[in-house]
């Protein structure tokens, strides 16, 4: 019988789940009347992963347009998003597609026609967009620091 060292036993295999990034622990006990469920893995916070999926200057704007206005072609999106470059829009759409938030359909035409839509996973964010809108409105009603 071969004896394995502790390092060999603890060494993750290629198909083993990757360790979670270091995140601040959050309370795992349910909060009364909370709409947010406890995390799937107690003691972890999904915020870093969420920020990776929808964070940045452009992703939320792209998602907002696709969620509330429906399907858009590339140049329609580009015209609607002030200040975005073609390269940046391409990169952001690819990332959103890779993460399952945007679907891309290419038609075999000359010139090619490409349409982008919010997936069901992205549509599940609609409530969050409404909550952010309401948060913004509430902040506009309240006086800022230093105002009387």
Short mmCIF file of C-alpha atoms in Angstrom, two decimals:
data_model
loop_
_atom_site.label_atom_id
_atom_site.label_comp_id
_atom_site.label_asym_id
_atom_site.label_seq_id
_atom_site.Cartn_x
_atom_site.Cartn_y
_atom_site.Cartn_z
CA UNK A 1 0.00 0.00 0.00
CA UNK A 2 1.33 3.44 -0.99
CA UNK A 3 1.15 6.24 1.53
CA UNK A 4 0.26 9.69 0.20
CA UNK A 5 1.61 12.88 1.69
CA UNK A 6 -0.77 15.55 2.95
CA UNK A 7 0.10 17.70 -0.08
CA UNK A 8 -0.88 14.90 -2.47
CA UNK A 9 -4.14 14.26 -0.66
CA UNK A 10 -5.05 17.95 -0.60
CA UNK A 11 -3.92 18.66 -4.18
CA UNK A 12 -7.04 19.48 -6.24
CA UNK A 13 -7.62 17.42 -9.35
CA UNK A 14 -8.35 19.09 -12.68
CA UNK A 15 -12.05 18.27 -12.39
CA UNK A 16 -12.32 19.39 -8.76
CA UNK A 17 -14.24 22.59 -8.06
CA UNK A 18 -12.03 25.66 -7.85
CA UNK A 19 -11.70 27.35 -4.46
CA UNK A 20 -13.86 30.40 -3.97
CA UNK A 21 -12.16 33.78 -3.97
CA UNK A 22 -11.48 35.32 -0.61
CA UNK A 23 -14.55 37.26 0.35
CA UNK A 24 -15.76 38.81 3.51
CA UNK A 25 -18.03 36.48 5.44
CA UNK A 26 -21.65 37.52 5.60
CA UNK A 27 -24.29 36.42 8.04
CA UNK A 28 -25.87 33.17 6.94
CA UNK A 29 -28.82 33.16 9.29
CA UNK A 30 -32.01 34.12 7.53
CA UNK A 31 -33.09 37.71 8.04
CA UNK A 32 -36.78 38.01 8.91
CA UNK A 33 -38.89 39.24 5.97
CA UNK A 34 -35.80 39.44 3.74
CA UNK A 35 -36.29 39.09 0.01
CA UNK A 36 -32.65 38.03 -0.43
CA UNK A 37 -32.02 34.34 0.24
CA UNK A 38 -28.98 33.20 2.21
CA UNK A 39 -25.96 32.39 0.00
CA UNK A 40 -25.73 28.89 -1.44
CA UNK A 41 -22.37 28.43 0.27
CA UNK A 42 -22.55 29.69 3.87
CA UNK A 43 -19.98 32.34 4.73
CA UNK A 44 -19.46 33.58 1.18
CA UNK A 45 -20.72 36.62 -0.62
CA UNK A 46 -21.50 36.42 -4.35
CA UNK A 47 -20.92 40.15 -4.91
CA UNK A 48 -17.47 39.78 -6.53
CA UNK A 49 -18.92 37.31 -9.04
CA UNK A 50 -21.94 39.54 -9.69
CA UNK A 51 -19.68 42.55 -10.22
CA UNK A 52 -17.65 40.52 -12.71
CA UNK A 53 -20.81 39.65 -14.67
CA UNK A 54 -22.54 43.03 -14.81
CA UNK A 55 -20.01 45.53 -13.48
CA UNK A 56 -18.22 48.23 -15.39
CA UNK A 57 -19.27 51.30 -17.27
CA UNK A 58 -21.14 49.70 -20.17
CA UNK A 59 -22.65 46.31 -19.29
CA UNK A 60 -25.59 47.64 -17.29
CA UNK A 61 -26.38 50.18 -20.00
CA UNK A 62 -26.33 47.47 -22.68
CA UNK A 63 -28.51 45.20 -20.54
CA UNK A 64 -30.95 48.00 -19.77
CA UNK A 65 -31.47 48.71 -23.47
CA UNK A 66 -31.91 45.04 -24.38
CA UNK A 67 -34.22 44.38 -21.41
CA UNK A 68 -36.54 47.33 -21.84
CA UNK A 69 -36.37 47.94 -25.60
CA UNK A 70 -35.95 44.38 -26.84
CA UNK A 71 -33.80 43.08 -29.65
CA UNK A 72 -31.19 45.44 -31.08
CA UNK A 73 -28.68 45.25 -33.88
CA UNK A 74 -25.08 46.23 -33.22
CA UNK A 75 -25.23 49.69 -34.78
CA UNK A 76 -28.54 50.45 -33.05
CA UNK A 77 -26.86 49.77 -29.71
CA UNK A 78 -23.82 51.80 -30.68
CA UNK A 79 -25.95 54.82 -31.61
CA UNK A 80 -27.89 54.62 -28.34
CA UNK A 81 -24.86 54.40 -26.04
CA UNK A 82 -23.15 57.76 -25.99
CA UNK A 83 -19.36 57.53 -25.88
CA UNK A 84 -18.89 53.80 -26.44
CA UNK A 85 -16.43 52.74 -29.12
CA UNK A 86 -17.07 49.94 -31.58
CA UNK A 87 -14.29 47.88 -30.01
CA UNK A 88 -15.62 48.37 -26.48
CA UNK A 89 -19.17 47.50 -27.51
CA UNK A 90 -17.90 44.36 -29.24
CA UNK A 91 -15.91 43.34 -26.15
CA UNK A 92 -18.79 44.00 -23.75
CA UNK A 93 -21.30 42.11 -25.92
CA UNK A 94 -18.92 39.14 -26.17
CA UNK A 95 -18.48 39.09 -22.39
CA UNK A 96 -22.24 39.31 -21.81
CA UNK A 97 -22.80 36.53 -24.34
CA UNK A 98 -20.09 34.35 -22.75
CA UNK A 99 -21.74 34.85 -19.34
CA UNK A 100 -25.18 33.89 -20.63
CA UNK A 101 -26.79 37.32 -20.33
CA UNK A 102 -27.04 38.18 -24.04
CA UNK A 103 -27.84 35.98 -27.02
CA UNK A 104 -26.46 36.72 -30.46
CA UNK A 105 -28.09 35.62 -33.69
CA UNK A 106 -26.24 35.92 -37.00
CA UNK A 107 -28.21 35.80 -40.25
CA UNK A 108 -26.48 34.40 -43.35
CA UNK A 109 -26.92 37.52 -45.45
CA UNK A 110 -24.62 39.91 -47.24
CA UNK A 111 -23.86 42.06 -45.37
CA UNK A 112 -24.34 39.87 -42.28
CA UNK A 113 -27.10 40.90 -39.92
CA UNK A 114 -26.50 40.31 -36.21
CA UNK A 115 -29.16 40.71 -33.53
CA UNK A 116 -28.69 40.83 -29.77
CA UNK A 117 -31.29 39.95 -27.14
CA UNK A 118 -31.36 39.70 -23.37
CA UNK A 119 -31.52 36.06 -22.27
CA UNK A 120 -33.88 34.82 -19.58
CA UNK A 121 -31.01 35.07 -17.10
CA UNK A 122 -30.68 38.77 -17.94
CA UNK A 123 -34.45 39.24 -17.85
CA UNK A 124 -34.35 38.01 -14.26
CA UNK A 125 -32.44 41.25 -13.50
CA UNK A 126 -35.43 43.43 -14.42
CA UNK A 127 -36.52 43.77 -10.79
CA UNK A 128 -33.01 44.90 -9.87
CA UNK A 129 -33.14 47.61 -12.55
CA UNK A 130 -36.46 48.85 -11.13
CA UNK A 131 -34.97 48.82 -7.62
CA UNK A 132 -31.97 50.87 -8.78
CA UNK A 133 -34.30 53.32 -10.51
CA UNK A 134 -36.35 53.75 -7.33
CA UNK A 135 -33.16 54.12 -5.28
CA UNK A 136 -32.00 56.89 -7.63
CA UNK A 137 -35.33 58.71 -7.43
CA UNK A 138 -35.34 58.50 -3.64
CA UNK A 139 -31.82 59.96 -3.53
CA UNK A 140 -32.91 62.86 -5.76
CA UNK A 141 -35.69 63.73 -3.34
CA UNK A 142 -33.37 63.86 -0.34
CA UNK A 143 -31.09 66.84 0.17
CA UNK A 144 -27.40 66.09 -0.30
CA UNK A 145 -24.68 66.68 2.30
CA UNK A 146 -24.14 70.33 3.05
CA UNK A 147 -27.48 71.48 1.62
CA UNK A 148 -30.11 73.06 3.84
#
